[in-house]
Amino acid sequence: MTPLLPTPEHYLYNLITMTNSEAKRLWRRAIKEHFNCTCVYCGNNYEINELTLDHVKPKTNGGESLTSNLVPACRACNQGKGSSHWKRWMRSTFGRNNAREQLILNHIS
Ligand SMILES: [Zn+2]
């Protein structure tokens, strides 16, 4: 398991890797592994390479590229959510799911 760190730079500072590209690769992988390769929105399991990383708070609304703002999402959910508010989008798409909402809340808080 790759340790889950706040940014790719932390993989360099901690000498887990020596290159920027590998730091970014490990970081992206660690976020997906942290959620057991599950899309946080629909709850389905995917191969690690099928998952994208979604900005919970959209970049267009000032959401940062930090571990605490990134979650694994399948392509359909990532595109469907777009720049909507994550909880509003999730509820209107899948109905209310307290367990899954809590999983996201724990990650972003
Ligand atoms: Zn999904």
mmCIF file of N, CA and C and ligand atoms in Angstrom:
data_model
loop_
_atom_site.group_PDB
_atom_site.id
_atom_site.type_symbol
_atom_site.label_atom_id
_atom_site.label_comp_id
_atom_site.label_asym_id
_atom_site.label_seq_id
_atom_site.Cartn_x
_atom_site.Cartn_y
_atom_site.Cartn_z
ATOM 1 N N MET A 1 0.841 -1.199 0.000
ATOM 2 C CA MET A 1 0.000 0.000 0.000
ATOM 3 C C MET A 1 0.878 1.252 0.000
ATOM 4 N N THR A 2 0.517 2.196 -0.840
ATOM 5 C CA THR A 2 1.214 3.471 -0.875
ATOM 6 C C THR A 2 0.656 4.348 0.246
ATOM 7 N N PRO A 3 1.507 5.002 1.021
ATOM 8 C CA PRO A 3 0.963 5.873 2.082
ATOM 9 C C PRO A 3 0.181 7.036 1.470
ATOM 10 N N LEU A 4 -0.865 7.470 2.163
ATOM 11 C CA LEU A 4 -1.689 8.574 1.671
ATOM 12 C C LEU A 4 -1.167 9.882 2.262
ATOM 13 N N LEU A 5 -0.619 10.722 1.405
ATOM 14 C CA LEU A 5 -0.023 11.991 1.836
ATOM 15 C C LEU A 5 -0.790 13.148 1.190
ATOM 16 N N PRO A 6 -0.660 14.365 1.749
ATOM 17 C CA PRO A 6 -1.504 15.488 1.310
ATOM 18 C C PRO A 6 -1.293 15.973 -0.124
ATOM 19 N N THR A 7 -0.069 15.911 -0.631
ATOM 20 C CA THR A 7 0.217 16.402 -1.986
ATOM 21 C C THR A 7 1.330 15.544 -2.596
ATOM 22 N N PRO A 8 1.517 15.607 -3.916
ATOM 23 C CA PRO A 8 2.636 14.875 -4.535
ATOM 24 C C PRO A 8 3.982 15.287 -3.950
ATOM 25 N N GLU A 9 4.122 16.555 -3.579
ATOM 26 C CA GLU A 9 5.403 17.042 -3.045
ATOM 27 C C GLU A 9 5.813 16.270 -1.791
ATOM 28 N N HIS A 10 4.822 15.842 -1.020
ATOM 29 C CA HIS A 10 5.146 15.106 0.208
ATOM 30 C C HIS A 10 5.846 13.779 -0.081
ATOM 31 N N TYR A 11 5.590 13.210 -1.263
ATOM 32 C CA TYR A 11 6.269 11.950 -1.609
ATOM 33 C C TYR A 11 7.744 12.204 -1.894
ATOM 34 N N LEU A 12 8.037 13.428 -2.345
ATOM 35 C CA LEU A 12 9.428 13.802 -2.579
ATOM 36 C C LEU A 12 10.118 14.139 -1.260
ATOM 37 N N TYR A 13 9.479 14.969 -0.442
ATOM 38 C CA TYR A 13 10.069 15.355 0.853
ATOM 39 C C TYR A 13 10.379 14.130 1.694
ATOM 40 N N ASN A 14 9.472 13.148 1.629
ATOM 41 C CA ASN A 14 9.650 11.955 2.457
ATOM 42 C C ASN A 14 10.512 10.887 1.786
ATOM 43 N N LEU A 15 11.116 11.262 0.657
ATOM 44 C CA LEU A 15 12.043 10.376 -0.053
ATOM 45 C C LEU A 15 11.401 9.046 -0.437
ATOM 46 N N ILE A 16 10.096 9.071 -0.665
ATOM 47 C CA ILE A 16 9.421 7.865 -1.139
ATOM 48 C C ILE A 16 9.739 7.679 -2.619
ATOM 49 N N THR A 17 9.952 8.784 -3.301
ATOM 50 C CA THR A 17 10.403 8.754 -4.678
ATOM 51 C C THR A 17 11.241 9.995 -4.948
ATOM 52 N N MET A 18 11.974 9.983 -6.073
ATOM 53 C CA MET A 18 12.875 11.096 -6.374
ATOM 54 C C MET A 18 12.389 11.937 -7.550
ATOM 55 N N THR A 19 11.336 11.509 -8.232
ATOM 56 C CA THR A 19 10.919 12.276 -9.408
ATOM 57 C C THR A 19 9.483 12.779 -9.254
ATOM 58 N N ASN A 20 9.247 13.945 -9.858
ATOM 59 C CA ASN A 20 7.918 14.559 -9.821
ATOM 60 C C ASN A 20 6.839 13.669 -10.408
ATOM 61 N N SER A 21 7.152 13.053 -11.541
ATOM 62 C CA SER A 21 6.116 12.273 -12.221
ATOM 63 C C SER A 21 5.742 11.043 -11.401
ATOM 64 N N GLU A 22 6.747 10.418 -10.793
ATOM 65 C CA GLU A 22 6.465 9.249 -9.954
ATOM 66 C C GLU A 22 5.722 9.672 -8.682
ATOM 67 N N ALA A 23 6.049 10.831 -8.151
ATOM 68 C CA ALA A 23 5.353 11.331 -6.956
ATOM 69 C C ALA A 23 3.874 11.511 -7.262
ATOM 70 N N LYS A 24 3.591 12.071 -8.417
ATOM 71 C CA LYS A 24 2.207 12.317 -8.798
ATOM 72 C C LYS A 24 1.469 10.994 -9.029
ATOM 73 N N ARG A 25 2.164 10.050 -9.646
ATOM 74 C CA ARG A 25 1.563 8.745 -9.911
ATOM 75 C C ARG A 25 1.221 8.023 -8.593
ATOM 76 N N LEU A 26 2.172 8.037 -7.660
ATOM 77 C CA LEU A 26 1.950 7.369 -6.369
ATOM 78 C C LEU A 26 0.822 8.031 -5.587
ATOM 79 N N TRP A 27 0.812 9.346 -5.642
ATOM 80 C CA TRP A 27 -0.204 10.116 -4.925
ATOM 81 C C TRP A 27 -1.603 9.783 -5.452
ATOM 82 N N ARG A 28 -1.740 9.794 -6.770
ATOM 83 C CA ARG A 28 -3.039 9.480 -7.371
ATOM 84 C C ARG A 28 -3.471 8.053 -7.017
ATOM 85 N N ARG A 29 -2.509 7.141 -7.042
ATOM 86 C CA ARG A 29 -2.811 5.759 -6.726
ATOM 87 C C ARG A 29 -3.236 5.595 -5.259
ATOM 88 N N ALA A 30 -2.535 6.328 -4.372
ATOM 89 C CA ALA A 30 -2.824 6.213 -2.937
ATOM 90 C C ALA A 30 -4.253 6.654 -2.626
ATOM 91 N N ILE A 31 -4.718 7.697 -3.309
ATOM 92 C CA ILE A 31 -6.089 8.179 -3.068
ATOM 93 C C ILE A 31 -7.097 7.113 -3.500
ATOM 94 N N LYS A 32 -6.852 6.489 -4.638
ATOM 95 C CA LYS A 32 -7.770 5.446 -5.117
ATOM 96 C C LYS A 32 -7.743 4.229 -4.205
ATOM 97 N N GLU A 33 -6.544 3.849 -3.755
ATOM 98 C CA GLU A 33 -6.423 2.691 -2.861
ATOM 99 C C GLU A 33 -7.093 2.957 -1.516
ATOM 100 N N HIS A 34 -6.999 4.205 -1.073
ATOM 101 C CA HIS A 34 -7.597 4.577 0.213
ATOM 102 C C HIS A 34 -9.099 4.264 0.214
ATOM 103 N N PHE A 35 -9.724 4.384 -0.934
ATOM 104 C CA PHE A 35 -11.158 4.098 -1.065
ATOM 105 C C PHE A 35 -11.402 2.721 -1.696
ATOM 106 N N ASN A 36 -10.393 1.862 -1.626
ATOM 107 C CA ASN A 36 -10.512 0.494 -2.161
ATOM 108 C C ASN A 36 -10.983 0.467 -3.611
ATOM 109 N N CYS A 37 -10.509 1.434 -4.396
ATOM 110 C CA CYS A 37 -10.842 1.484 -5.827
ATOM 111 C C CYS A 37 -12.348 1.518 -6.080
ATOM 112 N N THR A 38 -13.034 2.234 -5.188
ATOM 113 C CA THR A 38 -14.479 2.415 -5.329
ATOM 114 C C THR A 38 -14.758 3.852 -5.737
ATOM 115 N N CYS A 39 -15.739 4.024 -6.618
ATOM 116 C CA CYS A 39 -16.203 5.373 -6.929
ATOM 117 C C CYS A 39 -16.988 5.868 -5.719
ATOM 118 N N VAL A 40 -16.596 6.993 -5.143
ATOM 119 C CA VAL A 40 -17.257 7.448 -3.909
ATOM 120 C C VAL A 40 -18.710 7.835 -4.146
ATOM 121 N N TYR A 41 -19.057 8.166 -5.371
ATOM 122 C CA TYR A 41 -20.411 8.655 -5.651
ATOM 123 C C TYR A 41 -21.398 7.519 -5.917
ATOM 124 N N CYS A 42 -21.079 6.624 -6.844
ATOM 125 C CA CYS A 42 -22.028 5.536 -7.148
ATOM 126 C C CYS A 42 -21.757 4.292 -6.303
ATOM 127 N N GLY A 43 -20.566 4.197 -5.728
ATOM 128 C CA GLY A 43 -20.252 3.076 -4.852
ATOM 129 C C GLY A 43 -19.775 1.830 -5.572
ATOM 130 N N ASN A 44 -19.625 1.888 -6.895
ATOM 131 C CA ASN A 44 -19.163 0.716 -7.642
ATOM 132 C C ASN A 44 -17.647 0.585 -7.596
ATOM 133 N N ASN A 45 -17.197 -0.662 -7.747
ATOM 134 C CA ASN A 45 -15.769 -0.968 -7.771
ATOM 135 C C ASN A 45 -15.225 -0.913 -9.187
ATOM 136 N N TYR A 46 -13.999 -0.428 -9.318
ATOM 137 C CA TYR A 46 -13.387 -0.320 -10.647
ATOM 138 C C TYR A 46 -11.934 -0.740 -10.584
ATOM 139 N N GLU A 47 -11.383 -1.045 -11.755
ATOM 140 C CA GLU A 47 -9.939 -1.213 -11.862
ATOM 141 C C GLU A 47 -9.323 0.158 -11.590
ATOM 142 N N ILE A 48 -8.135 0.147 -10.993
ATOM 143 C CA ILE A 48 -7.526 1.416 -10.579
ATOM 144 C C ILE A 48 -7.381 2.380 -11.762
ATOM 145 N N ASN A 49 -7.084 1.855 -12.938
ATOM 146 C CA ASN A 49 -6.873 2.732 -14.099
ATOM 147 C C ASN A 49 -8.170 3.236 -14.721
ATOM 148 N N GLU A 50 -9.294 2.636 -14.326
ATOM 149 C CA GLU A 50 -10.582 3.105 -14.837
ATOM 150 C C GLU A 50 -11.088 4.314 -14.046
ATOM 151 N N LEU A 51 -10.548 4.489 -12.845
ATOM 152 C CA LEU A 51 -11.025 5.574 -11.985
ATOM 153 C C LEU A 51 -10.327 6.891 -12.298
ATOM 154 N N THR A 52 -11.077 7.972 -12.175
ATOM 155 C CA THR A 52 -10.502 9.308 -12.278
ATOM 156 C C THR A 52 -10.452 9.878 -10.866
ATOM 157 N N LEU A 53 -9.816 11.025 -10.714
ATOM 158 C CA LEU A 53 -9.878 11.732 -9.436
ATOM 159 C C LEU A 53 -10.777 12.942 -9.627
ATOM 160 N N ASP A 54 -11.736 13.091 -8.728
ATOM 161 C CA ASP A 54 -12.667 14.211 -8.819
ATOM 162 C C ASP A 54 -12.372 15.225 -7.717
ATOM 163 N N HIS A 55 -12.390 16.506 -8.090
ATOM 164 C CA HIS A 55 -12.308 17.579 -7.095
ATOM 165 C C HIS A 55 -13.683 17.703 -6.435
ATOM 166 N N VAL A 56 -13.778 17.361 -5.147
ATOM 167 C CA VAL A 56 -15.065 17.420 -4.442
ATOM 168 C C VAL A 56 -15.620 18.841 -4.544
ATOM 169 N N LYS A 57 -14.822 19.810 -4.148
ATOM 170 C CA LYS A 57 -15.137 21.202 -4.428
ATOM 171 C C LYS A 57 -14.495 21.519 -5.770
ATOM 172 N N PRO A 58 -15.317 21.805 -6.783
ATOM 173 C CA PRO A 58 -14.780 21.942 -8.146
ATOM 174 C C PRO A 58 -13.678 23.002 -8.248
ATOM 175 N N LYS A 59 -12.737 22.718 -9.129
ATOM 176 C CA LYS A 59 -11.654 23.665 -9.373
ATOM 177 C C LYS A 59 -12.189 25.040 -9.749
ATOM 178 N N THR A 60 -13.306 25.018 -10.517
ATOM 179 C CA THR A 60 -13.886 26.284 -10.962
ATOM 180 C C THR A 60 -14.443 27.099 -9.798
ATOM 181 N N ASN A 61 -14.666 26.437 -8.641
ATOM 182 C CA ASN A 61 -15.118 27.161 -7.446
ATOM 183 C C ASN A 61 -13.974 27.336 -6.452
ATOM 184 N N GLY A 62 -12.754 27.205 -6.925
ATOM 185 C CA GLY A 62 -11.605 27.407 -6.052
ATOM 186 C C GLY A 62 -11.159 26.163 -5.315
ATOM 187 N N GLY A 63 -11.691 24.995 -5.688
ATOM 188 C CA GLY A 63 -11.272 23.757 -5.036
ATOM 189 C C GLY A 63 -9.824 23.434 -5.355
ATOM 190 N N GLU A 64 -9.065 23.053 -4.334
ATOM 191 C CA GLU A 64 -7.632 22.826 -4.517
ATOM 192 C C GLU A 64 -7.320 21.368 -4.842
ATOM 193 N N SER A 65 -6.158 21.167 -5.450
ATOM 194 C CA SER A 65 -5.694 19.819 -5.768
ATOM 195 C C SER A 65 -4.909 19.251 -4.594
ATOM 196 N N LEU A 66 -5.632 18.998 -3.521
ATOM 197 C CA LEU A 66 -5.046 18.394 -2.329
ATOM 198 C C LEU A 66 -5.773 17.084 -2.083
ATOM 199 N N THR A 67 -5.107 16.176 -1.377
ATOM 200 C CA THR A 67 -5.754 14.900 -1.051
ATOM 201 C C THR A 67 -7.117 15.130 -0.410
ATOM 202 N N SER A 68 -7.206 16.135 0.451
ATOM 203 C CA SER A 68 -8.455 16.396 1.175
ATOM 204 C C SER A 68 -9.575 16.941 0.284
ATOM 205 N N ASN A 69 -9.274 17.212 -0.986
ATOM 206 C CA ASN A 69 -10.327 17.650 -1.908
ATOM 207 C C ASN A 69 -10.457 16.704 -3.100
ATOM 208 N N LEU A 70 -9.780 15.568 -3.044
ATOM 209 C CA LEU A 70 -9.816 14.650 -4.183
ATOM 210 C C LEU A 70 -10.339 13.279 -3.767
ATOM 211 N N VAL A 71 -11.217 12.743 -4.581
ATOM 212 C CA VAL A 71 -11.794 11.414 -4.337
ATOM 213 C C VAL A 71 -11.829 10.645 -5.649
ATOM 214 N N PRO A 72 -11.758 9.316 -5.565
ATOM 215 C CA PRO A 72 -11.881 8.535 -6.795
ATOM 216 C C PRO A 72 -13.331 8.546 -7.297
ATOM 217 N N ALA A 73 -13.487 8.730 -8.596
ATOM 218 C CA ALA A 73 -14.814 8.718 -9.205
ATOM 219 C C ALA A 73 -14.712 8.026 -10.553
ATOM 220 N N CYS A 74 -15.764 7.289 -10.915
ATOM 221 C CA CYS A 74 -15.777 6.699 -12.239
ATOM 222 C C CYS A 74 -16.009 7.828 -13.247
ATOM 223 N N ARG A 75 -15.736 7.547 -14.516
ATOM 224 C CA ARG A 75 -15.861 8.609 -15.522
ATOM 225 C C ARG A 75 -17.270 9.173 -15.589
ATOM 226 N N ALA A 76 -18.256 8.269 -15.483
ATOM 227 C CA ALA A 76 -19.654 8.713 -15.593
ATOM 228 C C ALA A 76 -20.000 9.675 -14.461
ATOM 229 N N CYS A 77 -19.601 9.352 -13.245
ATOM 230 C CA CYS A 77 -19.910 10.220 -12.109
ATOM 231 C C CYS A 77 -19.127 11.527 -12.201
ATOM 232 N N ASN A 78 -17.867 11.443 -12.577
ATOM 233 C CA ASN A 78 -17.055 12.653 -12.685
ATOM 234 C C ASN A 78 -17.671 13.622 -13.690
ATOM 235 N N GLN A 79 -18.075 13.077 -14.836
ATOM 236 C CA GLN A 79 -18.679 13.935 -15.860
ATOM 237 C C GLN A 79 -20.057 14.414 -15.438
ATOM 238 N N GLY A 80 -20.837 13.513 -14.836
ATOM 239 C CA GLY A 80 -22.192 13.868 -14.417
ATOM 240 C C GLY A 80 -22.187 14.954 -13.360
ATOM 241 N N LYS A 81 -21.278 14.847 -12.426
ATOM 242 C CA LYS A 81 -21.212 15.837 -11.342
ATOM 243 C C LYS A 81 -20.760 17.184 -11.878
ATOM 244 N N GLY A 82 -19.781 17.167 -12.760
ATOM 245 C CA GLY A 82 -19.295 18.418 -13.332
ATOM 246 C C GLY A 82 -18.921 19.411 -12.252
ATOM 247 N N SER A 83 -19.480 20.612 -12.314
ATOM 248 C CA SER A 83 -19.155 21.617 -11.294
ATOM 249 C C SER A 83 -20.302 21.798 -10.300
ATOM 250 N N SER A 84 -21.198 20.786 -10.227
ATOM 251 C CA SER A 84 -22.295 20.854 -9.245
ATOM 252 C C SER A 84 -21.756 20.658 -7.833
ATOM 253 N N HIS A 85 -22.577 21.037 -6.855
ATOM 254 C CA HIS A 85 -22.228 20.727 -5.474
ATOM 255 C C HIS A 85 -22.348 19.212 -5.289
ATOM 256 N N TRP A 86 -21.320 18.591 -4.720
ATOM 257 C CA TRP A 86 -21.259 17.121 -4.684
ATOM 258 C C TRP A 86 -22.487 16.496 -4.018
ATOM 259 N N LYS A 87 -22.923 17.021 -2.883
ATOM 260 C CA LYS A 87 -24.007 16.367 -2.145
ATOM 261 C C LYS A 87 -25.335 16.540 -2.865
ATOM 262 N N ARG A 88 -25.542 17.732 -3.405
ATOM 263 C CA ARG A 88 -26.777 17.993 -4.141
ATOM 264 C C ARG A 88 -26.848 17.069 -5.359
ATOM 265 N N TRP A 89 -25.704 16.971 -6.071
ATOM 266 C CA TRP A 89 -25.671 16.114 -7.252
ATOM 267 C C TRP A 89 -25.891 14.648 -6.893
ATOM 268 N N MET A 90 -25.207 14.208 -5.840
ATOM 269 C CA MET A 90 -25.313 12.809 -5.412
ATOM 270 C C MET A 90 -26.751 12.449 -5.039
ATOM 271 N N ARG A 91 -27.402 13.313 -4.278
ATOM 272 C CA ARG A 91 -28.772 13.021 -3.839
ATOM 273 C C ARG A 91 -29.745 13.029 -5.004
ATOM 274 N N SER A 92 -29.560 13.957 -5.929
ATOM 275 C CA SER A 92 -30.498 14.017 -7.048
ATOM 276 C C SER A 92 -30.251 12.867 -8.013
ATOM 277 N N THR A 93 -29.056 12.295 -8.008
ATOM 278 C CA THR A 93 -28.732 11.207 -8.929
ATOM 279 C C THR A 93 -28.994 9.836 -8.318
ATOM 280 N N PHE A 94 -28.592 9.639 -7.062
ATOM 281 C CA PHE A 94 -28.659 8.307 -6.443
ATOM 282 C C PHE A 94 -29.600 8.239 -5.249
ATOM 283 N N GLY A 95 -30.176 9.361 -4.856
ATOM 284 C CA GLY A 95 -30.945 9.370 -3.614
ATOM 285 C C GLY A 95 -29.996 9.534 -2.437
ATOM 286 N N ARG A 96 -30.567 9.606 -1.260
ATOM 287 C CA ARG A 96 -29.748 9.851 -0.092
ATOM 288 C C ARG A 96 -29.027 8.565 0.345
ATOM 289 N N ASN A 97 -27.740 8.680 0.642
ATOM 290 C CA ASN A 97 -26.967 7.537 1.127
ATOM 291 C C ASN A 97 -26.025 8.044 2.210
ATOM 292 N N ASN A 98 -26.477 7.911 3.464
ATOM 293 C CA ASN A 98 -25.730 8.501 4.578
ATOM 294 C C ASN A 98 -24.314 7.950 4.695
ATOM 295 N N ALA A 99 -24.163 6.640 4.476
ATOM 296 C CA ALA A 99 -22.848 6.028 4.647
ATOM 297 C C ALA A 99 -21.864 6.612 3.649
ATOM 298 N N ARG A 100 -22.315 6.750 2.401
ATOM 299 C CA ARG A 100 -21.409 7.251 1.375
ATOM 300 C C ARG A 100 -21.131 8.739 1.550
ATOM 301 N N GLU A 101 -22.135 9.478 1.975
ATOM 302 C CA GLU A 101 -21.920 10.901 2.239
ATOM 303 C C GLU A 101 -20.923 11.081 3.384
ATOM 304 N N GLN A 102 -21.059 10.232 4.396
ATOM 305 C CA GLN A 102 -20.176 10.342 5.552
ATOM 306 C C GLN A 102 -18.727 10.022 5.176
ATOM 307 N N LEU A 103 -18.572 9.056 4.280
ATOM 308 C CA LEU A 103 -17.241 8.686 3.807
ATOM 309 C C LEU A 103 -16.550 9.900 3.174
ATOM 310 N N ILE A 104 -17.305 10.632 2.372
ATOM 311 C CA ILE A 104 -16.757 11.810 1.705
ATOM 312 C C ILE A 104 -16.497 12.913 2.737
ATOM 313 N N LEU A 105 -17.472 13.125 3.621
ATOM 314 C CA LEU A 105 -17.306 14.168 4.643
ATOM 315 C C LEU A 105 -16.062 13.917 5.494
ATOM 316 N N ASN A 106 -15.852 12.664 5.878
ATOM 317 C CA ASN A 106 -14.669 12.350 6.690
ATOM 318 C C ASN A 106 -13.387 12.679 5.941
ATOM 319 N N HIS A 107 -13.409 12.453 4.654
ATOM 320 C CA HIS A 107 -12.200 12.661 3.853
ATOM 321 C C HIS A 107 -11.903 14.148 3.665
ATOM 322 N N ILE A 108 -12.950 14.949 3.488
ATOM 323 C CA ILE A 108 -12.720 16.361 3.161
ATOM 324 C C ILE A 108 -12.616 17.240 4.397
ATOM 325 N N SER A 109 -12.961 16.714 5.579
ATOM 326 C CA SER A 109 -12.914 17.571 6.766
ATOM 327 C C SER A 109 -11.625 17.397 7.544
HETATM 328 ZN ZN ZN B 1 -19.411 6.397 -10.119
#
